[in-house]
Amino acid sequence: MTPAPRSPKAETLAFRSLSIPRLHLRLRSSCLILALAVGATTLSGQALANPGPGLAIEIASASEDEVDAKLVRRLIAIEIADVDVPPDPANDPPLEVVLFFRVVPAENAASVKMLSVELWERGELHGTRRVSTSEGKRLTARRIAQASAQLVLGLRKRRLAEARRLRRDAARAAAEAAKPKPHTLLARLTLDVPAQGAWISGGGWLGGIGLGPSLRLDSGPRIGAGLSLMAGGAPEIDGLRYFEFSVSPGYDFKLSQGLGLGLGVTLGAGVAQLQGAESVAGEAGQTTTWTGRAVVDFSVDTRLSDTLVLSFGPQVGVLLRPLNYRSASAPDVDSKLSGAWLGGQLSLRVDPPGGL
């Protein structure tokens, strides 16, 4: 019997039933290929973003008979691939990490042959490990790779610890810098022994010595007191004596180590004795009177030793109260010392270290 012909509708249904599984299979294959491509792209991107440290491996010619050099290089690269070694925190800016391994015969080894694995980074040795070669080249290569990984992990640990220490030190220094500084008054007591001289308008002159303690601040200001005893002469009399107490505020400028300049004012009140005078200040038979002076002091200070400073410079000022007198040789002639006071001094100062 001739089979009945199939209707077009039945053929269409049969075709669809065969095509659906094929379509699902193609979709699965496409999705798998796409996933593999995305994964490969991601892994390659991560590898480019984190290339890892540079690596160099040297196997000494004397050690090549004991190990499989190619296997050693491959196993070391595998062992340290996931170890992130930070740059040396002491370097700023940080330098790229380049790990250099050396496999050399161990020195002073026992009867069993030993190899030494050294880790270097930028010319600095960061550790060594010894491995035995008694159990074949493959096992020796594995031990060398494990020793290399231990050295790298130790270097990583040390660098992380050093980085933490540096961060703590920086934070501590920043905290100290942020603290308000107490206002301290750093001062020292000094003692000057000056030799001084002066010319007084009217023909008088004086020379003598003094003693002057001072309080000097390290920032520059100073205040001093002084006692002076001077002797000299004046026209028409036998001699001139002058005793003075003075106050001297001023400021010291430090130019360099051991050298400075001083600027100050001396205000003095004194007693003058005019020897051989018939009268002083209009009083017959009187030879003493009071007076005073005001001068500006300039000085150059140079340190001679840890405790001694040499100071010298001019003094320019005025006699505040004139010295009027008459001499016995010319009782009708009025003589006077007044006006300008021009002098200078050379002083040896006892000054502890810290001033200049």
PDB file of N, CA and C in Angstrom, residues 85-169:
ATOM      1  N   VAL A  85      55.294  42.403  46.915  1.00  0.00           N
ATOM      2  CA  VAL A  85      56.397  42.995  47.684  1.00  0.00           C
ATOM      3  C   VAL A  85      56.352  44.509  47.510  1.00  0.00           C
ATOM      4  N   PRO A  86      56.098  45.264  48.578  1.00  0.00           N
ATOM      5  CA  PRO A  86      56.046  46.726  48.443  1.00  0.00           C
ATOM      6  C   PRO A  86      57.437  47.304  48.234  1.00  0.00           C
ATOM      7  N   PRO A  87      57.526  48.487  47.633  1.00  0.00           N
ATOM      8  CA  PRO A  87      58.832  49.147  47.487  1.00  0.00           C
ATOM      9  C   PRO A  87      59.419  49.500  48.847  1.00  0.00           C
ATOM     10  N   ASP A  88      60.693  49.737  48.858  1.00  0.00           N
ATOM     11  CA  ASP A  88      61.365  50.154  50.088  1.00  0.00           C
ATOM     12  C   ASP A  88      60.764  51.475  50.555  1.00  0.00           C
ATOM     13  N   PRO A  89      60.140  51.525  51.748  1.00  0.00           N
ATOM     14  CA  PRO A  89      59.488  52.767  52.195  1.00  0.00           C
ATOM     15  C   PRO A  89      60.466  53.891  52.486  1.00  0.00           C
ATOM     16  N   ALA A  90      61.750  53.567  52.583  1.00  0.00           N
ATOM     17  CA  ALA A  90      62.735  54.622  52.844  1.00  0.00           C
ATOM     18  C   ALA A  90      63.013  55.459  51.613  1.00  0.00           C
ATOM     19  N   ASN A  91      62.646  54.956  50.432  1.00  0.00           N
ATOM     20  CA  ASN A  91      62.895  55.688  49.193  1.00  0.00           C
ATOM     21  C   ASN A  91      61.703  56.571  48.855  1.00  0.00           C
ATOM     22  N   ASP A  92      61.964  57.814  48.570  1.00  0.00           N
ATOM     23  CA  ASP A  92      60.920  58.748  48.166  1.00  0.00           C
ATOM     24  C   ASP A  92      61.440  59.564  46.982  1.00  0.00           C
ATOM     25  N   PRO A  93      60.865  59.394  45.784  1.00  0.00           N
ATOM     26  CA  PRO A  93      59.716  58.533  45.459  1.00  0.00           C
ATOM     27  C   PRO A  93      60.099  57.066  45.470  1.00  0.00           C
ATOM     28  N   PRO A  94      59.083  56.173  45.602  1.00  0.00           N
ATOM     29  CA  PRO A  94      59.384  54.737  45.649  1.00  0.00           C
ATOM     30  C   PRO A  94      59.962  54.239  44.335  1.00  0.00           C
ATOM     31  N   LEU A  95      60.852  53.256  44.439  1.00  0.00           N
ATOM     32  CA  LEU A  95      61.492  52.664  43.266  1.00  0.00           C
ATOM     33  C   LEU A  95      60.863  51.308  42.961  1.00  0.00           C
ATOM     34  N   GLU A  96      60.872  50.942  41.700  1.00  0.00           N
ATOM     35  CA  GLU A  96      60.307  49.662  41.280  1.00  0.00           C
ATOM     36  C   GLU A  96      61.059  48.509  41.946  1.00  0.00           C
ATOM     37  N   VAL A  97      60.292  47.509  42.379  1.00  0.00           N
ATOM     38  CA  VAL A  97      60.885  46.343  43.038  1.00  0.00           C
ATOM     39  C   VAL A  97      61.432  45.387  41.978  1.00  0.00           C
ATOM     40  N   VAL A  98      62.696  45.040  42.103  1.00  0.00           N
ATOM     41  CA  VAL A  98      63.334  44.075  41.205  1.00  0.00           C
ATOM     42  C   VAL A  98      63.988  43.009  42.078  1.00  0.00           C
ATOM     43  N   LEU A  99      63.433  41.791  42.061  1.00  0.00           N
ATOM     44  CA  LEU A  99      63.942  40.693  42.877  1.00  0.00           C
ATOM     45  C   LEU A  99      64.983  39.907  42.078  1.00  0.00           C
ATOM     46  N   PHE A 100      66.122  39.691  42.695  1.00  0.00           N
ATOM     47  CA  PHE A 100      67.220  38.993  42.030  1.00  0.00           C
ATOM     48  C   PHE A 100      67.629  37.815  42.910  1.00  0.00           C
ATOM     49  N   PHE A 101      67.459  36.600  42.377  1.00  0.00           N
ATOM     50  CA  PHE A 101      67.825  35.386  43.108  1.00  0.00           C
ATOM     51  C   PHE A 101      69.138  34.834  42.553  1.00  0.00           C
ATOM     52  N   ARG A 102      70.004  34.401  43.467  1.00  0.00           N
ATOM     53  CA  ARG A 102      71.244  33.729  43.091  1.00  0.00           C
ATOM     54  C   ARG A 102      71.255  32.348  43.732  1.00  0.00           C
ATOM     55  N   VAL A 103      71.545  31.348  42.931  1.00  0.00           N
ATOM     56  CA  VAL A 103      71.692  29.975  43.426  1.00  0.00           C
ATOM     57  C   VAL A 103      73.159  29.600  43.251  1.00  0.00           C
ATOM     58  N   VAL A 104      73.856  29.477  44.376  1.00  0.00           N
ATOM     59  CA  VAL A 104      75.303  29.242  44.352  1.00  0.00           C
ATOM     60  C   VAL A 104      75.633  28.114  45.323  1.00  0.00           C
ATOM     61  N   PRO A 105      76.798  27.474  45.161  1.00  0.00           N
ATOM     62  CA  PRO A 105      77.204  26.453  46.137  1.00  0.00           C
ATOM     63  C   PRO A 105      77.354  27.072  47.522  1.00  0.00           C
ATOM     64  N   ALA A 106      76.873  26.365  48.527  1.00  0.00           N
ATOM     65  CA  ALA A 106      76.952  26.864  49.899  1.00  0.00           C
ATOM     66  C   ALA A 106      78.376  26.755  50.410  1.00  0.00           C
ATOM     67  N   GLU A 107      78.807  27.772  51.137  1.00  0.00           N
ATOM     68  CA  GLU A 107      80.144  27.757  51.716  1.00  0.00           C
ATOM     69  C   GLU A 107      80.136  26.963  53.021  1.00  0.00           C
ATOM     70  N   ASN A 108      81.264  26.345  53.312  1.00  0.00           N
ATOM     71  CA  ASN A 108      81.446  25.595  54.558  1.00  0.00           C
ATOM     72  C   ASN A 108      80.362  24.538  54.751  1.00  0.00           C
ATOM     73  N   ALA A 109      79.929  23.929  53.657  1.00  0.00           N
ATOM     74  CA  ALA A 109      78.890  22.905  53.761  1.00  0.00           C
ATOM     75  C   ALA A 109      79.478  21.612  54.307  1.00  0.00           C
ATOM     76  N   ALA A 110      78.606  20.751  54.829  1.00  0.00           N
ATOM     77  CA  ALA A 110      79.032  19.450  55.351  1.00  0.00           C
ATOM     78  C   ALA A 110      79.263  18.495  54.186  1.00  0.00           C
ATOM     79  N   SER A 111      79.312  17.210  54.494  1.00  0.00           N
ATOM     80  CA  SER A 111      79.576  16.229  53.444  1.00  0.00           C
ATOM     81  C   SER A 111      78.463  16.195  52.406  1.00  0.00           C
ATOM     82  N   VAL A 112      77.216  16.489  52.817  1.00  0.00           N
ATOM     83  CA  VAL A 112      76.102  16.540  51.874  1.00  0.00           C
ATOM     84  C   VAL A 112      76.199  17.831  51.083  1.00  0.00           C
ATOM     85  N   LYS A 113      76.024  17.724  49.772  1.00  0.00           N
ATOM     86  CA  LYS A 113      76.108  18.910  48.934  1.00  0.00           C
ATOM     87  C   LYS A 113      74.938  19.842  49.235  1.00  0.00           C
ATOM     88  N   MET A 114      75.247  21.120  49.424  1.00  0.00           N
ATOM     89  CA  MET A 114      74.232  22.125  49.738  1.00  0.00           C
ATOM     90  C   MET A 114      74.354  23.276  48.752  1.00  0.00           C
ATOM     91  N   LEU A 115      73.206  23.872  48.475  1.00  0.00           N
ATOM     92  CA  LEU A 115      73.162  25.084  47.661  1.00  0.00           C
ATOM     93  C   LEU A 115      72.624  26.230  48.512  1.00  0.00           C
ATOM     94  N   SER A 116      73.096  27.416  48.224  1.00  0.00           N
ATOM     95  CA  SER A 116      72.643  28.616  48.929  1.00  0.00           C
ATOM     96  C   SER A 116      71.780  29.449  47.989  1.00  0.00           C
ATOM     97  N   VAL A 117      70.583  29.809  48.463  1.00  0.00           N
ATOM     98  CA  VAL A 117      69.658  30.654  47.693  1.00  0.00           C
ATOM     99  C   VAL A 117      69.704  32.054  48.307  1.00  0.00           C
ATOM    100  N   GLU A 118      70.098  33.034  47.516  1.00  0.00           N
ATOM    101  CA  GLU A 118      70.231  34.417  47.998  1.00  0.00           C
ATOM    102  C   GLU A 118      69.184  35.297  47.328  1.00  0.00           C
ATOM    103  N   LEU A 119      68.620  36.211  48.117  1.00  0.00           N
ATOM    104  CA  LEU A 119      67.671  37.194  47.578  1.00  0.00           C
ATOM    105  C   LEU A 119      68.312  38.578  47.652  1.00  0.00           C
ATOM    106  N   TRP A 120      68.419  39.227  46.500  1.00  0.00           N
ATOM    107  CA  TRP A 120      68.962  40.576  46.401  1.00  0.00           C
ATOM    108  C   TRP A 120      67.886  41.490  45.830  1.00  0.00           C
ATOM    109  N   GLU A 121      67.948  42.752  46.251  1.00  0.00           N
ATOM    110  CA  GLU A 121      67.037  43.751  45.667  1.00  0.00           C
ATOM    111  C   GLU A 121      67.768  45.080  45.622  1.00  0.00           C
ATOM    112  N   ARG A 122      68.033  45.531  44.417  1.00  0.00           N
ATOM    113  CA  ARG A 122      68.760  46.784  44.192  1.00  0.00           C
ATOM    114  C   ARG A 122      70.092  46.810  44.936  1.00  0.00           C
ATOM    115  N   GLY A 123      70.864  45.725  44.779  1.00  0.00           N
ATOM    116  CA  GLY A 123      72.212  45.686  45.322  1.00  0.00           C
ATOM    117  C   GLY A 123      72.312  45.384  46.792  1.00  0.00           C
ATOM    118  N   GLU A 124      71.196  45.081  47.454  1.00  0.00           N
ATOM    119  CA  GLU A 124      71.221  44.806  48.889  1.00  0.00           C
ATOM    120  C   GLU A 124      70.750  43.376  49.136  1.00  0.00           C
ATOM    121  N   LEU A 125      71.541  42.638  49.927  1.00  0.00           N
ATOM    122  CA  LEU A 125      71.200  41.260  50.251  1.00  0.00           C
ATOM    123  C   LEU A 125      70.120  41.244  51.326  1.00  0.00           C
ATOM    124  N   HIS A 126      69.034  40.508  51.075  1.00  0.00           N
ATOM    125  CA  HIS A 126      67.902  40.469  52.001  1.00  0.00           C
ATOM    126  C   HIS A 126      67.695  39.097  52.626  1.00  0.00           C
ATOM    127  N   GLY A 127      68.647  38.198  52.491  1.00  0.00           N
ATOM    128  CA  GLY A 127      68.529  36.914  53.168  1.00  0.00           C
ATOM    129  C   GLY A 127      69.035  35.765  52.314  1.00  0.00           C
ATOM    130  N   THR A 128      69.336  34.668  52.994  1.00  0.00           N
ATOM    131  CA  THR A 128      69.802  33.449  52.316  1.00  0.00           C
ATOM    132  C   THR A 128      69.117  32.233  52.936  1.00  0.00           C
ATOM    133  N   ARG A 129      68.999  31.187  52.142  1.00  0.00           N
ATOM    134  CA  ARG A 129      68.490  29.891  52.607  1.00  0.00           C
ATOM    135  C   ARG A 129      69.371  28.794  52.005  1.00  0.00           C
ATOM    136  N   ARG A 130      69.533  27.699  52.749  1.00  0.00           N
ATOM    137  CA  ARG A 130      70.302  26.561  52.259  1.00  0.00           C
ATOM    138  C   ARG A 130      69.359  25.402  51.937  1.00  0.00           C
ATOM    139  N   VAL A 131      69.647  24.725  50.839  1.00  0.00           N
ATOM    140  CA  VAL A 131      68.854  23.554  50.456  1.00  0.00           C
ATOM    141  C   VAL A 131      69.811  22.413  50.109  1.00  0.00           C
ATOM    142  N   SER A 132      69.336  21.197  50.348  1.00  0.00           N
ATOM    143  CA  SER A 132      70.142  20.004  50.057  1.00  0.00           C
ATOM    144  C   SER A 132      69.868  19.525  48.635  1.00  0.00           C
ATOM    145  N   THR A 133      70.886  18.938  48.010  1.00  0.00           N
ATOM    146  CA  THR A 133      70.750  18.411  46.647  1.00  0.00           C
ATOM    147  C   THR A 133      70.787  16.887  46.630  1.00  0.00           C
ATOM    148  N   SER A 134      70.558  16.265  47.771  1.00  0.00           N
ATOM    149  CA  SER A 134      70.763  14.817  47.886  1.00  0.00           C
ATOM    150  C   SER A 134      69.620  13.987  47.327  1.00  0.00           C
ATOM    151  N   GLU A 135      68.479  14.572  46.974  1.00  0.00           N
ATOM    152  CA  GLU A 135      67.322  13.780  46.574  1.00  0.00           C
ATOM    153  C   GLU A 135      66.891  14.052  45.144  1.00  0.00           C
ATOM    154  N   GLY A 136      67.786  14.422  44.290  1.00  0.00           N
ATOM    155  CA  GLY A 136      67.463  14.553  42.883  1.00  0.00           C
ATOM    156  C   GLY A 136      67.198  15.983  42.457  1.00  0.00           C
ATOM    157  N   LYS A 137      67.293  16.189  41.166  1.00  0.00           N
ATOM    158  CA  LYS A 137      67.185  17.545  40.628  1.00  0.00           C
ATOM    159  C   LYS A 137      65.784  18.128  40.783  1.00  0.00           C
ATOM    160  N   ARG A 138      64.726  17.324  40.572  1.00  0.00           N
ATOM    161  CA  ARG A 138      63.371  17.859  40.633  1.00  0.00           C
ATOM    162  C   ARG A 138      63.019  18.288  42.053  1.00  0.00           C
ATOM    163  N   LEU A 139      63.349  17.452  43.029  1.00  0.00           N
ATOM    164  CA  LEU A 139      63.055  17.820  44.412  1.00  0.00           C
ATOM    165  C   LEU A 139      63.920  19.002  44.853  1.00  0.00           C
ATOM    166  N   THR A 140      65.152  19.045  44.377  1.00  0.00           N
ATOM    167  CA  THR A 140      66.012  20.196  44.688  1.00  0.00           C
ATOM    168  C   THR A 140      65.421  21.478  44.118  1.00  0.00           C
ATOM    169  N   ALA A 141      64.913  21.411  42.884  1.00  0.00           N
ATOM    170  CA  ALA A 141      64.290  22.593  42.285  1.00  0.00           C
ATOM    171  C   ALA A 141      63.085  23.042  43.100  1.00  0.00           C
ATOM    172  N   ARG A 142      62.299  22.080  43.584  1.00  0.00           N
ATOM    173  CA  ARG A 142      61.137  22.434  44.403  1.00  0.00           C
ATOM    174  C   ARG A 142      61.572  23.107  45.698  1.00  0.00           C
ATOM    175  N   ARG A 143      62.622  22.574  46.324  1.00  0.00           N
ATOM    176  CA  ARG A 143      63.105  23.175  47.573  1.00  0.00           C
ATOM    177  C   ARG A 143      63.659  24.579  47.336  1.00  0.00           C
ATOM    178  N   ILE A 144      64.338  24.755  46.226  1.00  0.00           N
ATOM    179  CA  ILE A 144      64.859  26.097  45.909  1.00  0.00           C
ATOM    180  C   ILE A 144      63.710  27.079  45.739  1.00  0.00           C
ATOM    181  N   ALA A 145      62.634  26.665  45.059  1.00  0.00           N
ATOM    182  CA  ALA A 145      61.485  27.548  44.867  1.00  0.00           C
ATOM    183  C   ALA A 145      60.824  27.885  46.198  1.00  0.00           C
ATOM    184  N   GLN A 146      60.687  26.887  47.083  1.00  0.00           N
ATOM    185  CA  GLN A 146      60.086  27.149  48.392  1.00  0.00           C
ATOM    186  C   GLN A 146      60.963  28.081  49.227  1.00  0.00           C
ATOM    187  N   ALA A 147      62.277  27.867  49.169  1.00  0.00           N
ATOM    188  CA  ALA A 147      63.185  28.768  49.895  1.00  0.00           C
ATOM    189  C   ALA A 147      63.087  30.187  49.352  1.00  0.00           C
ATOM    190  N   SER A 148      62.952  30.317  48.045  1.00  0.00           N
ATOM    191  CA  SER A 148      62.810  31.646  47.440  1.00  0.00           C
ATOM    192  C   SER A 148      61.536  32.321  47.916  1.00  0.00           C
ATOM    193  N   ALA A 149      60.445  31.552  47.990  1.00  0.00           N
ATOM    194  CA  ALA A 149      59.183  32.121  48.466  1.00  0.00           C
ATOM    195  C   ALA A 149      59.303  32.580  49.915  1.00  0.00           C
ATOM    196  N   GLN A 150      60.001  31.805  50.753  1.00  0.00           N
ATOM    197  CA  GLN A 150      60.194  32.213  52.144  1.00  0.00           C
ATOM    198  C   GLN A 150      60.980  33.519  52.234  1.00  0.00           C
ATOM    199  N   LEU A 151      61.998  33.649  51.414  1.00  0.00           N
ATOM    200  CA  LEU A 151      62.787  34.889  51.421  1.00  0.00           C
ATOM    201  C   LEU A 151      61.938  36.080  50.996  1.00  0.00           C
ATOM    202  N   VAL A 152      61.115  35.897  49.981  1.00  0.00           N
ATOM    203  CA  VAL A 152      60.280  37.003  49.498  1.00  0.00           C
ATOM    204  C   VAL A 152      59.238  37.383  50.541  1.00  0.00           C
ATOM    205  N   LEU A 153      58.624  36.376  51.181  1.00  0.00           N
ATOM    206  CA  LEU A 153      57.637  36.674  52.226  1.00  0.00           C
ATOM    207  C   LEU A 153      58.287  37.409  53.398  1.00  0.00           C
ATOM    208  N   GLY A 154      59.514  37.009  53.745  1.00  0.00           N
ATOM    209  CA  GLY A 154      60.220  37.724  54.810  1.00  0.00           C
ATOM    210  C   GLY A 154      60.502  39.168  54.445  1.00  0.00           C
ATOM    211  N   LEU A 155      60.907  39.414  53.195  1.00  0.00           N
ATOM    212  CA  LEU A 155      61.151  40.783  52.747  1.00  0.00           C
ATOM    213  C   LEU A 155      59.865  41.596  52.776  1.00  0.00           C
ATOM    214  N   ARG A 156      58.777  41.009  52.328  1.00  0.00           N
ATOM    215  CA  ARG A 156      57.485  41.709  52.356  1.00  0.00           C
ATOM    216  C   ARG A 156      57.101  42.079  53.790  1.00  0.00           C
ATOM    217  N   LYS A 157      57.266  41.131  54.714  1.00  0.00           N
ATOM    218  CA  LYS A 157      56.908  41.385  56.107  1.00  0.00           C
ATOM    219  C   LYS A 157      57.733  42.523  56.693  1.00  0.00           C
ATOM    220  N   ARG A 158      59.037  42.508  56.414  1.00  0.00           N
ATOM    221  CA  ARG A 158      59.900  43.565  56.951  1.00  0.00           C
ATOM    222  C   ARG A 158      59.535  44.927  56.372  1.00  0.00           C
ATOM    223  N   ARG A 159      59.236  44.972  55.098  1.00  0.00           N
ATOM    224  CA  ARG A 159      58.917  46.263  54.486  1.00  0.00           C
ATOM    225  C   ARG A 159      57.573  46.805  54.965  1.00  0.00           C
ATOM    226  N   LEU A 160      56.608  45.933  55.160  1.00  0.00           N
ATOM    227  CA  LEU A 160      55.327  46.391  55.699  1.00  0.00           C
ATOM    228  C   LEU A 160      55.509  46.925  57.117  1.00  0.00           C
ATOM    229  N   ALA A 161      56.329  46.234  57.917  1.00  0.00           N
ATOM    230  CA  ALA A 161      56.591  46.707  59.280  1.00  0.00           C
ATOM    231  C   ALA A 161      57.311  48.047  59.260  1.00  0.00           C
ATOM    232  N   GLU A 162      58.278  48.203  58.358  1.00  0.00           N
ATOM    233  CA  GLU A 162      58.996  49.477  58.255  1.00  0.00           C
ATOM    234  C   GLU A 162      58.070  50.596  57.798  1.00  0.00           C
ATOM    235  N   ALA A 163      57.168  50.291  56.870  1.00  0.00           N
ATOM    236  CA  ALA A 163      56.217  51.309  56.414  1.00  0.00           C
ATOM    237  C   ALA A 163      55.297  51.735  57.551  1.00  0.00           C
ATOM    238  N   ARG A 164      54.843  50.777  58.368  1.00  0.00           N
ATOM    239  CA  ARG A 164      54.002  51.133  59.518  1.00  0.00           C
ATOM    240  C   ARG A 164      54.773  51.992  60.510  1.00  0.00           C
ATOM    241  N   ARG A 165      56.036  51.632  60.733  1.00  0.00           N
ATOM    242  CA  ARG A 165      56.841  52.431  61.669  1.00  0.00           C
ATOM    243  C   ARG A 165      57.020  53.856  61.162  1.00  0.00           C
ATOM    244  N   LEU A 166      57.293  54.014  59.877  1.00  0.00           N
ATOM    245  CA  LEU A 166      57.464  55.355  59.323  1.00  0.00           C
ATOM    246  C   LEU A 166      56.176  56.157  59.405  1.00  0.00           C
ATOM    247  N   ARG A 167      55.030  55.490  59.191  1.00  0.00           N
ATOM    248  CA  ARG A 167      53.757  56.208  59.315  1.00  0.00           C
ATOM    249  C   ARG A 167      53.523  56.651  60.753  1.00  0.00           C
ATOM    250  N   ARG A 168      53.861  55.773  61.706  1.00  0.00           N
ATOM    251  CA  ARG A 168      53.707  56.157  63.114  1.00  0.00           C
ATOM    252  C   ARG A 168      54.617  57.329  63.459  1.00  0.00           C
ATOM    253  N   ASP A 169      55.865  57.268  62.995  1.00  0.00           N
ATOM    254  CA  ASP A 169      56.792  58.364  63.274  1.00  0.00           C
ATOM    255  C   ASP A 169      56.307  59.666  62.657  1.00  0.00           C
TER     256      ASP A 169
END
